[in-house]
Amino acid sequence: GAVVSQHPSRVICKSGTSVKIECRSLDFQATTMFWYRQFPKQSLMLMATSNEGSKATYEQGVEKDKFLINHASLTLSTLTVTSAHPEDSSFYICSAYRTDSSYEQYFGPGTRLTVT
Amino acid sequence: GENVEQHPSTLSVQEGDSAVIKCTYSDSASNYFPWYKQELGKRPQLIIDIRSNVGEKKDQRIAVTLNKTAKHFSLHITETQPEDSAVYFCAASKGAGNQFYFGTGTSLTVIP
């Protein structure tokens, strides 16, 4: 149990367009999900905390109007990168807490975004 | 906020030797410290974790120690194998439902 999926796994988009990434908890409910960004050979940088039914909490320096997060159900959070630019190219990873337990976060497989 | 530092950034060991990675944290309210292994392009995988009410935890070749007073915790891998080669991240959290603050990562290479 405790599987998190992400879709798509890879996406290439043109500069100026928007792209949506989905994060799903497949076999558990997740009140809280997190979105991370990871540049090559660097650590995971927390972008925002996504809470079901409420507005996301963004980390300092993360533009909330550019990275739109929606957590409309207990199993789905989405990250939309609006007006993407080449510098937004990165590996985006989500994670989720099980509502019913534990300290452990379960990570999705990540989405490789390339903006051309 | 929390600040997690991790050392070393790279580590090479001979197969069969031990590897030690160290992390420090700044927020005394942090009480959960997981360690993740990440292979290139893959998701982080939890390898071991420790809560603040415990000083040491071991799982086969992997162990973690925690010193709450000094605010540091360490990962110990014994009898290293080539398949242990990966990037390892430590993290600190204030517990269930709270965000993780990750260290900067250690690239471990085990030389056959």
Tab-separated table of C-alpha atoms in Angstrom:
chain	number	residue	atom	x	y	z
A	1	GLY	CA	0.000	0.000	0.000
A	2	ALA	CA	0.809	3.724	0.054
A	3	VAL	CA	1.423	4.272	-3.646
A	4	VAL	CA	1.656	7.741	-5.154
A	5	SER	CA	1.552	8.274	-8.886
A	6	GLN	CA	2.328	11.289	-11.031
A	7	HIS	CA	1.234	12.110	-14.521
A	8	PRO	CA	2.808	12.799	-16.894
A	9	SER	CA	6.240	11.328	-16.205
A	10	ARG	CA	7.799	13.543	-18.844
A	11	VAL	CA	6.522	16.615	-20.629
A	12	ILE	CA	7.996	18.986	-23.135
A	13	CYS	CA	6.252	22.283	-23.704
A	14	LYS	CA	6.941	25.505	-25.489
A	15	SER	CA	7.828	28.690	-23.702
A	16	GLY	CA	4.732	30.655	-22.738
A	17	THR	CA	2.405	27.687	-22.475
A	18	SER	CA	1.023	26.110	-19.309
A	19	VAL	CA	1.399	22.548	-18.169
A	20	LYS	CA	-0.481	20.599	-15.511
A	21	ILE	CA	1.041	17.831	-13.409
A	22	GLU	CA	-1.152	15.463	-11.434
A	23	CYS	CA	-0.282	13.739	-8.187
A	24	ARG	CA	-2.512	10.910	-6.998
A	25	SER	CA	-2.545	8.749	-3.912
A	26	LEU	CA	-3.734	5.440	-5.309
A	27	ASP	CA	-4.623	3.426	-2.242
A	28	PHE	CA	-4.949	5.883	0.600
A	29	GLN	CA	-6.394	9.254	1.430
A	30	ALA	CA	-4.033	12.177	1.673
A	31	THR	CA	-5.143	15.314	3.454
A	32	THR	CA	-1.750	16.862	2.894
A	33	MET	CA	0.463	16.684	-0.157
A	34	PHE	CA	3.698	18.459	-0.918
A	35	TRP	CA	5.301	19.645	-4.121
A	36	TYR	CA	9.068	19.660	-4.533
A	37	ARG	CA	11.351	20.837	-7.254
A	38	GLN	CA	14.723	19.250	-7.892
A	39	PHE	CA	17.438	20.578	-10.169
A	40	PRO	CA	20.151	18.228	-11.434
A	41	LYS	CA	22.502	17.086	-8.698
A	42	GLN	CA	20.679	19.163	-6.131
A	43	SER	CA	18.379	18.511	-3.229
A	44	LEU	CA	14.610	18.535	-3.127
A	45	MET	CA	13.329	22.032	-2.607
A	46	LEU	CA	9.898	22.317	-1.053
A	47	MET	CA	7.677	24.542	-3.177
A	48	ALA	CA	4.349	24.328	-1.402
A	49	THR	CA	2.115	22.402	0.946
A	50	SER	CA	-1.195	21.367	-0.529
A	51	ASN	CA	-4.121	20.798	1.806
A	52	GLU	CA	-7.363	19.262	0.613
A	53	GLY	CA	-10.115	21.833	0.404
A	54	SER	CA	-7.996	24.857	1.213
A	55	LYS	CA	-5.435	27.115	-0.373
A	56	ALA	CA	-1.900	25.885	-0.718
A	57	THR	CA	0.848	27.284	1.446
A	58	TYR	CA	3.826	28.399	-0.609
A	59	GLU	CA	7.413	28.550	0.522
A	60	GLN	CA	9.198	31.853	0.445
A	61	GLY	CA	10.349	32.779	-3.028
A	62	VAL	CA	7.883	30.532	-4.850
A	63	GLU	CA	5.478	32.498	-7.049
A	64	LYS	CA	1.977	31.326	-6.267
A	65	ASP	CA	0.564	32.879	-9.437
A	66	LYS	CA	3.029	30.945	-11.531
A	67	PHE	CA	2.763	27.612	-9.767
A	68	LEU	CA	-0.925	27.008	-9.226
A	69	ILE	CA	-1.784	24.198	-6.850
A	70	ASN	CA	-5.193	22.634	-6.442
A	71	HIS	CA	-6.026	19.856	-3.988
A	72	ALA	CA	-9.630	19.188	-4.829
A	73	SER	CA	-9.955	15.723	-3.362
A	74	LEU	CA	-8.313	13.476	-0.809
A	75	THR	CA	-6.494	11.614	-3.555
A	76	LEU	CA	-5.532	14.273	-6.086
A	77	SER	CA	-3.378	17.384	-6.110
A	78	THR	CA	-2.391	19.241	-9.260
A	79	LEU	CA	0.445	21.630	-10.002
A	80	THR	CA	0.037	23.922	-12.990
A	81	VAL	CA	3.079	25.757	-14.246
A	82	THR	CA	1.703	28.821	-16.000
A	83	SER	CA	3.489	30.693	-18.760
A	84	ALA	CA	6.400	28.312	-18.539
A	85	HIS	CA	9.920	29.462	-19.314
A	86	PRO	CA	13.092	27.465	-19.899
A	87	GLU	CA	14.226	28.170	-16.334
A	88	ASP	CA	11.170	26.269	-15.103
A	89	SER	CA	12.633	23.103	-16.585
A	90	SER	CA	13.159	20.772	-13.678
A	91	PHE	CA	12.154	17.531	-11.982
A	92	TYR	CA	8.937	18.010	-10.011
A	93	ILE	CA	8.098	15.505	-7.288
A	94	CYS	CA	5.037	15.286	-5.101
A	95	SER	CA	4.601	13.483	-1.810
A	96	ALA	CA	1.678	12.638	0.397
A	97	TYR	CA	0.888	11.830	3.974
A	98	ARG	CA	-1.618	9.147	4.781
A	99	THR	CA	-4.522	10.741	6.595
A	100	ASP	CA	-4.779	7.802	8.962
A	101	SER	CA	-1.229	7.634	10.192
A	102	SER	CA	2.350	8.107	10.380
A	103	TYR	CA	5.275	10.341	10.006
A	104	GLU	CA	6.304	8.955	6.643
A	105	GLN	CA	5.757	10.793	3.363
A	106	TYR	CA	5.208	8.728	0.233
A	107	PHE	CA	6.785	10.120	-2.907
A	108	GLY	CA	5.574	10.103	-6.448
A	109	PRO	CA	7.911	9.048	-9.271
A	110	GLY	CA	8.441	12.608	-10.431
A	111	THR	CA	7.737	14.568	-13.598
A	112	ARG	CA	10.508	15.789	-15.858
A	113	LEU	CA	9.473	19.132	-17.340
A	114	THR	CA	11.403	20.566	-20.249
A	115	VAL	CA	10.465	23.985	-21.556
A	116	THR	CA	11.809	24.817	-25.001
B	1	GLY	CA	12.570	27.805	9.739
B	2	GLU	CA	14.537	24.595	9.867
B	3	ASN	CA	17.999	24.371	8.329
B	4	VAL	CA	19.481	20.961	7.606
B	5	GLU	CA	23.130	20.605	6.684
B	6	GLN	CA	24.616	17.424	5.292
B	7	HIS	CA	28.197	16.242	4.880
B	8	PRO	CA	30.029	15.095	2.915
B	9	SER	CA	28.636	16.018	-0.477
B	10	THR	CA	30.485	13.158	-2.134
B	11	LEU	CA	31.838	9.949	-0.665
B	12	SER	CA	33.739	7.107	-2.273
B	13	VAL	CA	34.390	3.860	-0.438
B	14	GLN	CA	35.732	0.465	-1.323
B	15	GLU	CA	33.250	-2.356	-1.459
B	16	GLY	CA	32.921	-3.897	1.984
B	17	ASP	CA	33.953	-0.757	3.839
B	18	SER	CA	31.612	1.389	5.906
B	19	ALA	CA	30.116	4.722	4.915
B	20	VAL	CA	29.002	7.449	7.289
B	21	ILE	CA	26.941	10.504	6.368
B	22	LYS	CA	26.234	13.236	8.870
B	23	CYS	CA	23.478	15.815	9.190
B	24	THR	CA	22.770	18.655	11.560
B	25	TYR	CA	19.517	20.485	12.106
B	26	SER	CA	18.666	23.781	13.703
B	27	ASP	CA	15.107	23.540	15.026
B	28	SER	CA	14.859	21.761	18.363
B	29	ALA	CA	11.162	21.113	17.652
B	30	SER	CA	12.050	18.686	14.861
B	31	ASN	CA	11.323	15.168	16.006
B	32	TYR	CA	11.422	12.926	12.951
B	33	PHE	CA	14.508	12.238	10.858
B	34	PRO	CA	14.216	10.052	7.753
B	35	TRP	CA	16.946	9.059	5.340
B	36	TYR	CA	16.256	8.625	1.646
B	37	LYS	CA	18.139	6.964	-1.181
B	38	GLN	CA	17.609	8.390	-4.637
B	39	GLU	CA	18.816	6.945	-7.899
B	40	LEU	CA	19.094	9.137	-10.951
B	41	GLY	CA	15.694	10.208	-12.251
B	42	LYS	CA	13.828	8.182	-9.664
B	43	ARG	CA	11.777	8.979	-6.598
B	44	PRO	CA	13.434	9.119	-3.176
B	45	GLN	CA	13.072	5.874	-1.272
B	46	LEU	CA	12.962	5.717	2.499
B	47	ILE	CA	15.732	3.517	3.831
B	48	ILE	CA	15.526	4.204	7.544
B	49	ASP	CA	14.052	6.752	9.920
B	50	ILE	CA	14.297	7.672	13.562
B	51	ARG	CA	12.132	9.588	15.973
B	52	SER	CA	13.449	11.855	18.663
B	53	ASN	CA	12.569	9.517	21.493
B	54	VAL	CA	15.154	7.011	20.231
B	55	GLY	CA	18.930	7.366	20.063
B	56	GLU	CA	19.725	4.641	17.580
B	57	LYS	CA	17.970	2.381	15.123
B	58	LYS	CA	19.357	-0.427	13.016
B	59	ASP	CA	18.081	-2.374	10.039
B	60	GLN	CA	20.534	-4.979	8.763
B	61	ARG	CA	23.470	-3.070	7.254
B	62	ILE	CA	21.967	0.353	7.864
B	63	ALA	CA	21.852	2.259	11.119
B	64	VAL	CA	20.958	5.769	12.170
B	65	THR	CA	22.039	7.560	15.316
B	66	LEU	CA	20.536	10.707	16.774
B	67	ASN	CA	21.992	13.162	19.256
B	68	LYS	CA	19.204	15.538	20.224
B	69	THR	CA	21.373	17.672	22.437
B	70	ALA	CA	23.846	18.364	19.669
B	71	LYS	CA	21.119	18.364	17.009
B	72	HIS	CA	22.838	15.942	14.727
B	73	PHE	CA	22.083	12.554	13.253
B	74	SER	CA	24.093	10.167	11.147
B	75	LEU	CA	23.583	7.351	8.676
B	76	HIS	CA	25.887	4.353	8.876
B	77	ILE	CA	26.092	1.777	6.097
B	78	THR	CA	28.269	-1.241	6.790
B	79	GLU	CA	29.631	-3.809	4.345
B	80	THR	CA	28.884	-1.526	1.427
B	81	GLN	CA	27.992	-3.004	-1.942
B	82	PRO	CA	28.067	-1.456	-5.428
B	83	GLU	CA	24.267	-1.292	-5.426
B	84	ASP	CA	24.474	1.100	-2.474
B	85	SER	CA	25.828	3.700	-4.906
B	86	ALA	CA	23.256	6.507	-5.085
B	87	VAL	CA	22.495	9.928	-3.650
B	88	TYR	CA	21.413	9.919	-0.008
B	89	PHE	CA	19.361	12.667	1.597
B	90	CYS	CA	18.637	13.293	5.227
B	91	ALA	CA	15.585	15.233	6.310
B	92	ALA	CA	14.053	16.725	9.428
B	93	SER	CA	10.414	17.220	10.275
B	94	LYS	CA	8.204	18.222	13.171
B	95	GLY	CA	6.203	15.059	12.740
B	96	ALA	CA	3.085	13.762	11.086
B	97	GLY	CA	1.603	16.123	8.526
B	98	ASN	CA	4.538	18.506	8.553
B	99	GLN	CA	6.896	19.306	5.724
B	100	PHE	CA	10.317	17.761	5.378
B	101	TYR	CA	13.417	19.878	5.219
B	102	PHE	CA	16.042	18.054	3.213
B	103	GLY	CA	19.778	18.126	3.456
B	104	THR	CA	21.853	18.884	0.377
B	105	GLY	CA	22.550	15.250	-0.420
B	106	THR	CA	25.553	12.932	-0.476
B	107	SER	CA	26.609	11.136	-3.625
B	108	LEU	CA	27.923	7.759	-2.507
B	109	THR	CA	30.051	5.665	-4.822
B	110	VAL	CA	30.995	2.145	-3.818
B	111	ILE	CA	34.012	0.953	-5.768
B	112	PRO	CA	34.001	-2.764	-6.549
